[in-house]
Amino acid sequence: MAAIELEGLTKDYGEVLANDDVTFTVERGEVFGYLGPNGAGKTTTIRTLLGFLSPTAGTVRLLGHEIDAERDLIEAKRRIGYLPDDPAFDERATGREVLDLHASIKGDERSEELLQLFDPPLDRPIREYSQGNVQKLGLVTAFMHEPDLVILDEPTNGLDPLLKQRFASFVRDERARGVTIFFSSHVLGEVRRLCDRVGIIRNGRIVTIEPVEALLDRSGKVVRLKASEPIPVDALDLPGVHDLEVGQHDGPERETVEAAGNPDETRVETMGGSDGSATVTSSTPDTVDECTFTFTGNVNELLAALSEYQLQDCSIEEAPLEDVFMRFYGGEEDV
């Protein structure tokens, strides 16, 4: 039985179609990242999942319970933890009073452990909390009753780098314990480090759902080459080569060439003019001794194609997941 099942989920506000036929499944014990820029429809999905919004169409099932039946929704929520994107605790209450209230409603099996990990200032009123302290308290309330499923909306908002590392380690431990974690984020590095699978949403519609490793394969590798002797540019005219940046053999200028990965356009961008500007020319250098490019093909085939040339240095690194995200969004959205 899956932890989350959405089928045809639609939320239509009239002028805005916030969710449009959203369908996916989150398996038990999985960490699932829900990825998209602000306004893409992530929070609407979460609020509908939890019964705070009524869907216009479609079905939602949590831990085997249909949420359109109030009794089933209440039963499911007993086993769910939730952190909204902007936790609205009573600003007059202290952190300890907030925890006591949550404990009285849903139980308190783990707060002592969680307080040691996240350390919110319990004896201060919420109105004196920073955003990070509110988030730390929210994480404690989300996990304190040992839920089977935890739904987190932008969980690291306001956390400092040390707390983000603790959160990441904690999530991995929870997955090992069999807890299902669904979290929305626009922080791609978070998703990359933590998730088993990722769903990407754009303008209310699911763009893709696939394992993180598959997305990493889509993003390709960043390849940096330095040759003992210049390499013909034609040797780099290979399928899978994108965004080729070359250094000219006899000077400091750098050029950008759209190679086989972008066959619709050939462009050379000569950098390093006296005024620091870039100019575009129609010519391409014949040879290069240094270059950097993104490669989405088979690395072994690339190395075989270059084997006849004497390389002084070659590094191959994972490309940023941001590159994949921007391909889905076409550079049109602010991520």
PDB file of N, CA, C and O in Angstrom, residues 124-190:
ATOM      1  N   ARG A 124      11.258  31.062  25.511  1.00  0.00           N
ATOM      2  CA  ARG A 124      10.986  32.391  24.957  1.00  0.00           C
ATOM      3  C   ARG A 124       9.658  32.378  24.213  1.00  0.00           C
ATOM      4  O   ARG A 124       9.260  31.367  23.630  1.00  0.00           O
ATOM      5  N   PRO A 125       8.927  33.502  24.210  1.00  0.00           N
ATOM      6  CA  PRO A 125       7.677  33.563  23.442  1.00  0.00           C
ATOM      7  C   PRO A 125       7.957  33.535  21.950  1.00  0.00           C
ATOM      8  O   PRO A 125       9.006  34.002  21.486  1.00  0.00           O
ATOM      9  N   ILE A 126       7.018  33.005  21.207  1.00  0.00           N
ATOM     10  CA  ILE A 126       7.185  32.853  19.758  1.00  0.00           C
ATOM     11  C   ILE A 126       7.429  34.196  19.079  1.00  0.00           C
ATOM     12  O   ILE A 126       8.169  34.278  18.088  1.00  0.00           O
ATOM     13  N   ARG A 127       6.851  35.278  19.608  1.00  0.00           N
ATOM     14  CA  ARG A 127       7.031  36.583  18.960  1.00  0.00           C
ATOM     15  C   ARG A 127       8.489  37.020  18.947  1.00  0.00           C
ATOM     16  O   ARG A 127       8.866  37.896  18.168  1.00  0.00           O
ATOM     17  N   GLU A 128       9.323  36.419  19.795  1.00  0.00           N
ATOM     18  CA  GLU A 128      10.746  36.754  19.817  1.00  0.00           C
ATOM     19  C   GLU A 128      11.589  35.800  18.971  1.00  0.00           C
ATOM     20  O   GLU A 128      12.797  35.952  18.881  1.00  0.00           O
ATOM     21  N   TYR A 129      10.938  34.838  18.352  1.00  0.00           N
ATOM     22  CA  TYR A 129      11.667  33.846  17.555  1.00  0.00           C
ATOM     23  C   TYR A 129      12.099  34.423  16.208  1.00  0.00           C
ATOM     24  O   TYR A 129      11.360  35.185  15.567  1.00  0.00           O
ATOM     25  N   SER A 130      13.267  34.033  15.767  1.00  0.00           N
ATOM     26  CA  SER A 130      13.665  34.269  14.381  1.00  0.00           C
ATOM     27  C   SER A 130      12.950  33.251  13.491  1.00  0.00           C
ATOM     28  O   SER A 130      12.350  32.276  13.982  1.00  0.00           O
ATOM     29  N   GLN A 131      13.037  33.449  12.179  1.00  0.00           N
ATOM     30  CA  GLN A 131      12.429  32.482  11.262  1.00  0.00           C
ATOM     31  C   GLN A 131      13.045  31.100  11.463  1.00  0.00           C
ATOM     32  O   GLN A 131      12.345  30.082  11.436  1.00  0.00           O
ATOM     33  N   GLY A 132      14.354  31.059  11.681  1.00  0.00           N
ATOM     34  CA  GLY A 132      15.013  29.776  11.881  1.00  0.00           C
ATOM     35  C   GLY A 132      14.525  29.059  13.124  1.00  0.00           C
ATOM     36  O   GLY A 132      14.329  27.841  13.114  1.00  0.00           O
ATOM     37  N   ASN A 133      14.307  29.806  14.220  1.00  0.00           N
ATOM     38  CA  ASN A 133      13.817  29.184  15.450  1.00  0.00           C
ATOM     39  C   ASN A 133      12.386  28.674  15.291  1.00  0.00           C
ATOM     40  O   ASN A 133      12.020  27.625  15.829  1.00  0.00           O
ATOM     41  N   VAL A 134      11.558  29.421  14.558  1.00  0.00           N
ATOM     42  CA  VAL A 134      10.200  28.943  14.268  1.00  0.00           C
ATOM     43  C   VAL A 134      10.272  27.629  13.490  1.00  0.00           C
ATOM     44  O   VAL A 134       9.535  26.672  13.770  1.00  0.00           O
ATOM     45  N   GLN A 135      11.188  27.581  12.532  1.00  0.00           N
ATOM     46  CA  GLN A 135      11.315  26.372  11.718  1.00  0.00           C
ATOM     47  C   GLN A 135      11.794  25.191  12.561  1.00  0.00           C
ATOM     48  O   GLN A 135      11.312  24.061  12.398  1.00  0.00           O
ATOM     49  N   LYS A 136      12.726  25.439  13.475  1.00  0.00           N
ATOM     50  CA  LYS A 136      13.215  24.364  14.337  1.00  0.00           C
ATOM     51  C   LYS A 136      12.097  23.816  15.222  1.00  0.00           C
ATOM     52  O   LYS A 136      11.958  22.591  15.384  1.00  0.00           O
ATOM     53  N   LEU A 137      11.296  24.713  15.783  1.00  0.00           N
ATOM     54  CA  LEU A 137      10.162  24.273  16.596  1.00  0.00           C
ATOM     55  C   LEU A 137       9.166  23.493  15.742  1.00  0.00           C
ATOM     56  O   LEU A 137       8.601  22.475  16.169  1.00  0.00           O
ATOM     57  N   GLY A 138       8.956  23.958  14.525  1.00  0.00           N
ATOM     58  CA  GLY A 138       8.047  23.265  13.618  1.00  0.00           C
ATOM     59  C   GLY A 138       8.507  21.859  13.286  1.00  0.00           C
ATOM     60  O   GLY A 138       7.693  20.925  13.182  1.00  0.00           O
ATOM     61  N   LEU A 139       9.799  21.668  13.108  1.00  0.00           N
ATOM     62  CA  LEU A 139      10.309  20.330  12.831  1.00  0.00           C
ATOM     63  C   LEU A 139      10.086  19.399  14.020  1.00  0.00           C
ATOM     64  O   LEU A 139       9.745  18.222  13.847  1.00  0.00           O
ATOM     65  N   VAL A 140      10.254  19.925  15.226  1.00  0.00           N
ATOM     66  CA  VAL A 140       9.995  19.107  16.418  1.00  0.00           C
ATOM     67  C   VAL A 140       8.530  18.691  16.461  1.00  0.00           C
ATOM     68  O   VAL A 140       8.203  17.520  16.698  1.00  0.00           O
ATOM     69  N   THR A 141       7.620  19.626  16.230  1.00  0.00           N
ATOM     70  CA  THR A 141       6.191  19.289  16.287  1.00  0.00           C
ATOM     71  C   THR A 141       5.791  18.323  15.177  1.00  0.00           C
ATOM     72  O   THR A 141       4.860  17.531  15.344  1.00  0.00           O
ATOM     73  N   ALA A 142       6.483  18.365  14.037  1.00  0.00           N
ATOM     74  CA  ALA A 142       6.128  17.490  12.920  1.00  0.00           C
ATOM     75  C   ALA A 142       6.489  16.038  13.190  1.00  0.00           C
ATOM     76  O   ALA A 142       5.808  15.118  12.715  1.00  0.00           O
ATOM     77  N   PHE A 143       7.572  15.807  13.960  1.00  0.00           N
ATOM     78  CA  PHE A 143       8.062  14.443  14.149  1.00  0.00           C
ATOM     79  C   PHE A 143       7.860  13.905  15.569  1.00  0.00           C
ATOM     80  O   PHE A 143       8.147  12.738  15.829  1.00  0.00           O
ATOM     81  N   MET A 144       7.351  14.720  16.501  1.00  0.00           N
ATOM     82  CA  MET A 144       7.377  14.351  17.915  1.00  0.00           C
ATOM     83  C   MET A 144       6.502  13.151  18.263  1.00  0.00           C
ATOM     84  O   MET A 144       6.730  12.461  19.257  1.00  0.00           O
ATOM     85  N   HIS A 145       5.490  12.850  17.451  1.00  0.00           N
ATOM     86  CA  HIS A 145       4.565  11.761  17.773  1.00  0.00           C
ATOM     87  C   HIS A 145       4.840  10.493  16.970  1.00  0.00           C
ATOM     88  O   HIS A 145       3.991   9.611  16.886  1.00  0.00           O
ATOM     89  N   GLU A 146       6.035  10.380  16.390  1.00  0.00           N
ATOM     90  CA  GLU A 146       6.444   9.214  15.604  1.00  0.00           C
ATOM     91  C   GLU A 146       5.465   8.902  14.475  1.00  0.00           C
ATOM     92  O   GLU A 146       4.901   7.808  14.398  1.00  0.00           O
ATOM     93  N   PRO A 147       5.261   9.844  13.568  1.00  0.00           N
ATOM     94  CA  PRO A 147       4.333   9.595  12.458  1.00  0.00           C
ATOM     95  C   PRO A 147       4.910   8.606  11.446  1.00  0.00           C
ATOM     96  O   PRO A 147       6.127   8.432  11.343  1.00  0.00           O
ATOM     97  N   ASP A 148       4.029   7.983  10.678  1.00  0.00           N
ATOM     98  CA  ASP A 148       4.448   7.098   9.589  1.00  0.00           C
ATOM     99  C   ASP A 148       4.745   7.889   8.321  1.00  0.00           C
ATOM    100  O   ASP A 148       5.539   7.438   7.485  1.00  0.00           O
ATOM    101  N   LEU A 149       4.069   9.015   8.156  1.00  0.00           N
ATOM    102  CA  LEU A 149       4.225   9.875   6.984  1.00  0.00           C
ATOM    103  C   LEU A 149       4.408  11.305   7.460  1.00  0.00           C
ATOM    104  O   LEU A 149       3.641  11.781   8.316  1.00  0.00           O
ATOM    105  N   VAL A 150       5.417  11.989   6.921  1.00  0.00           N
ATOM    106  CA  VAL A 150       5.648  13.387   7.280  1.00  0.00           C
ATOM    107  C   VAL A 150       5.652  14.217   6.004  1.00  0.00           C
ATOM    108  O   VAL A 150       6.332  13.887   5.026  1.00  0.00           O
ATOM    109  N   ILE A 151       4.854  15.284   6.013  1.00  0.00           N
ATOM    110  CA  ILE A 151       4.719  16.182   4.866  1.00  0.00           C
ATOM    111  C   ILE A 151       5.301  17.541   5.262  1.00  0.00           C
ATOM    112  O   ILE A 151       4.832  18.158   6.218  1.00  0.00           O
ATOM    113  N   LEU A 152       6.311  17.966   4.529  1.00  0.00           N
ATOM    114  CA  LEU A 152       7.053  19.171   4.873  1.00  0.00           C
ATOM    115  C   LEU A 152       7.031  20.139   3.699  1.00  0.00           C
ATOM    116  O   LEU A 152       7.366  19.755   2.575  1.00  0.00           O
ATOM    117  N   ASP A 153       6.663  21.375   3.955  1.00  0.00           N
ATOM    118  CA  ASP A 153       6.606  22.401   2.912  1.00  0.00           C
ATOM    119  C   ASP A 153       7.768  23.363   3.129  1.00  0.00           C
ATOM    120  O   ASP A 153       7.765  24.140   4.073  1.00  0.00           O
ATOM    121  N   GLU A 154       8.770  23.285   2.258  1.00  0.00           N
ATOM    122  CA  GLU A 154       9.986  24.103   2.368  1.00  0.00           C
ATOM    123  C   GLU A 154      10.588  23.986   3.778  1.00  0.00           C
ATOM    124  O   GLU A 154      10.690  24.967   4.519  1.00  0.00           O
ATOM    125  N   PRO A 155      11.036  22.800   4.169  1.00  0.00           N
ATOM    126  CA  PRO A 155      11.398  22.556   5.572  1.00  0.00           C
ATOM    127  C   PRO A 155      12.641  23.269   6.066  1.00  0.00           C
ATOM    128  O   PRO A 155      12.808  23.410   7.283  1.00  0.00           O
ATOM    129  N   THR A 156      13.534  23.715   5.194  1.00  0.00           N
ATOM    130  CA  THR A 156      14.776  24.334   5.678  1.00  0.00           C
ATOM    131  C   THR A 156      14.757  25.858   5.596  1.00  0.00           C
ATOM    132  O   THR A 156      15.798  26.493   5.758  1.00  0.00           O
ATOM    133  N   ASN A 157      13.589  26.437   5.345  1.00  0.00           N
ATOM    134  CA  ASN A 157      13.496  27.902   5.329  1.00  0.00           C
ATOM    135  C   ASN A 157      14.061  28.485   6.626  1.00  0.00           C
ATOM    136  O   ASN A 157      13.612  28.143   7.718  1.00  0.00           O
ATOM    137  N   GLY A 158      15.027  29.369   6.517  1.00  0.00           N
ATOM    138  CA  GLY A 158      15.542  30.070   7.688  1.00  0.00           C
ATOM    139  C   GLY A 158      16.587  29.322   8.478  1.00  0.00           C
ATOM    140  O   GLY A 158      17.159  29.882   9.425  1.00  0.00           O
ATOM    141  N   LEU A 159      16.857  28.058   8.158  1.00  0.00           N
ATOM    142  CA  LEU A 159      17.856  27.300   8.900  1.00  0.00           C
ATOM    143  C   LEU A 159      19.262  27.684   8.457  1.00  0.00           C
ATOM    144  O   LEU A 159      19.518  27.902   7.275  1.00  0.00           O
ATOM    145  N   ASP A 160      20.191  27.726   9.410  1.00  0.00           N
ATOM    146  CA  ASP A 160      21.576  28.016   9.055  1.00  0.00           C
ATOM    147  C   ASP A 160      22.213  26.744   8.478  1.00  0.00           C
ATOM    148  O   ASP A 160      21.640  25.645   8.558  1.00  0.00           O
ATOM    149  N   PRO A 161      23.396  26.854   7.874  1.00  0.00           N
ATOM    150  CA  PRO A 161      24.004  25.685   7.220  1.00  0.00           C
ATOM    151  C   PRO A 161      24.196  24.482   8.138  1.00  0.00           C
ATOM    152  O   PRO A 161      24.005  23.333   7.709  1.00  0.00           O
ATOM    153  N   LEU A 162      24.566  24.710   9.407  1.00  0.00           N
ATOM    154  CA  LEU A 162      24.746  23.594  10.328  1.00  0.00           C
ATOM    155  C   LEU A 162      23.443  22.859  10.559  1.00  0.00           C
ATOM    156  O   LEU A 162      23.391  21.618  10.551  1.00  0.00           O
ATOM    157  N   LEU A 163      22.349  23.609  10.757  1.00  0.00           N
ATOM    158  CA  LEU A 163      21.052  22.976  10.972  1.00  0.00           C
ATOM    159  C   LEU A 163      20.567  22.263   9.716  1.00  0.00           C
ATOM    160  O   LEU A 163      19.901  21.222   9.794  1.00  0.00           O
ATOM    161  N   LYS A 164      20.890  22.795   8.549  1.00  0.00           N
ATOM    162  CA  LYS A 164      20.521  22.101   7.311  1.00  0.00           C
ATOM    163  C   LYS A 164      21.220  20.754   7.218  1.00  0.00           C
ATOM    164  O   LYS A 164      20.632  19.757   6.772  1.00  0.00           O
ATOM    165  N   GLN A 165      22.479  20.711   7.644  1.00  0.00           N
ATOM    166  CA  GLN A 165      23.191  19.439   7.645  1.00  0.00           C
ATOM    167  C   GLN A 165      22.559  18.466   8.635  1.00  0.00           C
ATOM    168  O   GLN A 165      22.406  17.272   8.350  1.00  0.00           O
ATOM    169  N   ARG A 166      22.193  18.958   9.816  1.00  0.00           N
ATOM    170  CA  ARG A 166      21.534  18.088  10.794  1.00  0.00           C
ATOM    171  C   ARG A 166      20.211  17.567  10.261  1.00  0.00           C
ATOM    172  O   ARG A 166      19.860  16.400  10.452  1.00  0.00           O
ATOM    173  N   PHE A 167      19.459  18.453   9.617  1.00  0.00           N
ATOM    174  CA  PHE A 167      18.182  18.042   9.043  1.00  0.00           C
ATOM    175  C   PHE A 167      18.393  16.950   7.997  1.00  0.00           C
ATOM    176  O   PHE A 167      17.656  15.952   7.975  1.00  0.00           O
ATOM    177  N   ALA A 168      19.383  17.124   7.131  1.00  0.00           N
ATOM    178  CA  ALA A 168      19.639  16.130   6.089  1.00  0.00           C
ATOM    179  C   ALA A 168      20.004  14.783   6.697  1.00  0.00           C
ATOM    180  O   ALA A 168      19.503  13.730   6.265  1.00  0.00           O
ATOM    181  N   SER A 169      20.852  14.786   7.700  1.00  0.00           N
ATOM    182  CA  SER A 169      21.229  13.542   8.359  1.00  0.00           C
ATOM    183  C   SER A 169      20.018  12.899   9.041  1.00  0.00           C
ATOM    184  O   SER A 169      19.822  11.675   8.986  1.00  0.00           O
ATOM    185  N   PHE A 170      19.186  13.725   9.657  1.00  0.00           N
ATOM    186  CA  PHE A 170      17.987  13.236  10.326  1.00  0.00           C
ATOM    187  C   PHE A 170      17.025  12.591   9.331  1.00  0.00           C
ATOM    188  O   PHE A 170      16.470  11.517   9.596  1.00  0.00           O
ATOM    189  N   VAL A 171      16.830  13.217   8.186  1.00  0.00           N
ATOM    190  CA  VAL A 171      15.929  12.663   7.170  1.00  0.00           C
ATOM    191  C   VAL A 171      16.429  11.305   6.701  1.00  0.00           C
ATOM    192  O   VAL A 171      15.642  10.354   6.534  1.00  0.00           O
ATOM    193  N   ARG A 172      17.721  11.180   6.489  1.00  0.00           N
ATOM    194  CA  ARG A 172      18.266   9.889   6.068  1.00  0.00           C
ATOM    195  C   ARG A 172      18.031   8.819   7.134  1.00  0.00           C
ATOM    196  O   ARG A 172      17.714   7.663   6.822  1.00  0.00           O
ATOM    197  N   ASP A 173      18.190   9.200   8.401  1.00  0.00           N
ATOM    198  CA  ASP A 173      17.933   8.247   9.490  1.00  0.00           C
ATOM    199  C   ASP A 173      16.457   7.851   9.532  1.00  0.00           C
ATOM    200  O   ASP A 173      16.126   6.675   9.777  1.00  0.00           O
ATOM    201  N   GLU A 174      15.571   8.821   9.319  1.00  0.00           N
ATOM    202  CA  GLU A 174      14.137   8.513   9.335  1.00  0.00           C
ATOM    203  C   GLU A 174      13.764   7.572   8.188  1.00  0.00           C
ATOM    204  O   GLU A 174      12.957   6.651   8.365  1.00  0.00           O
ATOM    205  N   ARG A 175      14.340   7.780   7.042  1.00  0.00           N
ATOM    206  CA  ARG A 175      14.079   6.868   5.923  1.00  0.00           C
ATOM    207  C   ARG A 175      14.529   5.450   6.284  1.00  0.00           C
ATOM    208  O   ARG A 175      13.839   4.475   5.983  1.00  0.00           O
ATOM    209  N   ALA A 176      15.694   5.339   6.941  1.00  0.00           N
ATOM    210  CA  ALA A 176      16.184   4.022   7.347  1.00  0.00           C
ATOM    211  C   ALA A 176      15.231   3.350   8.329  1.00  0.00           C
ATOM    212  O   ALA A 176      15.155   2.112   8.383  1.00  0.00           O
ATOM    213  N   ARG A 177      14.477   4.149   9.096  1.00  0.00           N
ATOM    214  CA  ARG A 177      13.503   3.615  10.048  1.00  0.00           C
ATOM    215  C   ARG A 177      12.170   3.262   9.374  1.00  0.00           C
ATOM    216  O   ARG A 177      11.270   2.741  10.017  1.00  0.00           O
ATOM    217  N   GLY A 178      12.047   3.583   8.079  1.00  0.00           N
ATOM    218  CA  GLY A 178      10.826   3.256   7.352  1.00  0.00           C
ATOM    219  C   GLY A 178       9.809   4.368   7.274  1.00  0.00           C
ATOM    220  O   GLY A 178       8.695   4.164   6.792  1.00  0.00           O
ATOM    221  N   VAL A 179      10.175   5.582   7.736  1.00  0.00           N
ATOM    222  CA  VAL A 179       9.254   6.720   7.670  1.00  0.00           C
ATOM    223  C   VAL A 179       9.211   7.252   6.238  1.00  0.00           C
ATOM    224  O   VAL A 179      10.232   7.357   5.564  1.00  0.00           O
ATOM    225  N   THR A 180       8.007   7.573   5.781  1.00  0.00           N
ATOM    226  CA  THR A 180       7.832   8.192   4.469  1.00  0.00           C
ATOM    227  C   THR A 180       7.880   9.703   4.632  1.00  0.00           C
ATOM    228  O   THR A 180       7.190  10.260   5.485  1.00  0.00           O
ATOM    229  N   ILE A 181       8.693  10.355   3.800  1.00  0.00           N
ATOM    230  CA  ILE A 181       8.821  11.808   3.882  1.00  0.00           C
ATOM    231  C   ILE A 181       8.553  12.408   2.509  1.00  0.00           C
ATOM    232  O   ILE A 181       9.180  12.033   1.517  1.00  0.00           O
ATOM    233  N   PHE A 182       7.593  13.305   2.481  1.00  0.00           N
ATOM    234  CA  PHE A 182       7.244  14.059   1.269  1.00  0.00           C
ATOM    235  C   PHE A 182       7.548  15.516   1.564  1.00  0.00           C
ATOM    236  O   PHE A 182       6.998  16.085   2.498  1.00  0.00           O
ATOM    237  N   PHE A 183       8.452  16.106   0.798  1.00  0.00           N
ATOM    238  CA  PHE A 183       8.702  17.523   1.059  1.00  0.00           C
ATOM    239  C   PHE A 183       8.834  18.317  -0.225  1.00  0.00           C
ATOM    240  O   PHE A 183       9.384  17.856  -1.220  1.00  0.00           O
ATOM    241  N   SER A 184       8.260  19.493  -0.184  1.00  0.00           N
ATOM    242  CA  SER A 184       8.361  20.403  -1.313  1.00  0.00           C
ATOM    243  C   SER A 184       9.574  21.289  -1.105  1.00  0.00           C
ATOM    244  O   SER A 184       9.981  21.576   0.025  1.00  0.00           O
ATOM    245  N   SER A 185      10.154  21.704  -2.209  1.00  0.00           N
ATOM    246  CA  SER A 185      11.341  22.547  -2.107  1.00  0.00           C
ATOM    247  C   SER A 185      11.588  23.227  -3.443  1.00  0.00           C
ATOM    248  O   SER A 185      11.192  22.744  -4.496  1.00  0.00           O
ATOM    249  N   HIS A 186      12.240  24.390  -3.375  1.00  0.00           N
ATOM    250  CA  HIS A 186      12.820  24.952  -4.587  1.00  0.00           C
ATOM    251  C   HIS A 186      14.334  24.976  -4.458  1.00  0.00           C
ATOM    252  O   HIS A 186      15.029  25.549  -5.286  1.00  0.00           O
ATOM    253  N   VAL A 187      14.864  24.328  -3.389  1.00  0.00           N
ATOM    254  CA  VAL A 187      16.307  24.230  -3.178  1.00  0.00           C
ATOM    255  C   VAL A 187      16.773  22.906  -3.779  1.00  0.00           C
ATOM    256  O   VAL A 187      16.572  21.840  -3.208  1.00  0.00           O
ATOM    257  N   LEU A 188      17.390  22.981  -4.952  1.00  0.00           N
ATOM    258  CA  LEU A 188      17.686  21.781  -5.703  1.00  0.00           C
ATOM    259  C   LEU A 188      18.740  20.913  -5.036  1.00  0.00           C
ATOM    260  O   LEU A 188      18.692  19.692  -5.110  1.00  0.00           O
ATOM    261  N   GLY A 189      19.705  21.534  -4.357  1.00  0.00           N
ATOM    262  CA  GLY A 189      20.727  20.757  -3.685  1.00  0.00           C
ATOM    263  C   GLY A 189      20.152  19.861  -2.605  1.00  0.00           C
ATOM    264  O   GLY A 189      20.615  18.735  -2.391  1.00  0.00           O
ATOM    265  N   GLU A 190      19.127  20.348  -1.911  1.00  0.00           N
ATOM    266  CA  GLU A 190      18.438  19.568  -0.889  1.00  0.00           C
ATOM    267  C   GLU A 190      17.844  18.306  -1.492  1.00  0.00           C
ATOM    268  O   GLU A 190      18.023  17.197  -0.976  1.00  0.00           O
TER     269      GLU A 190
END
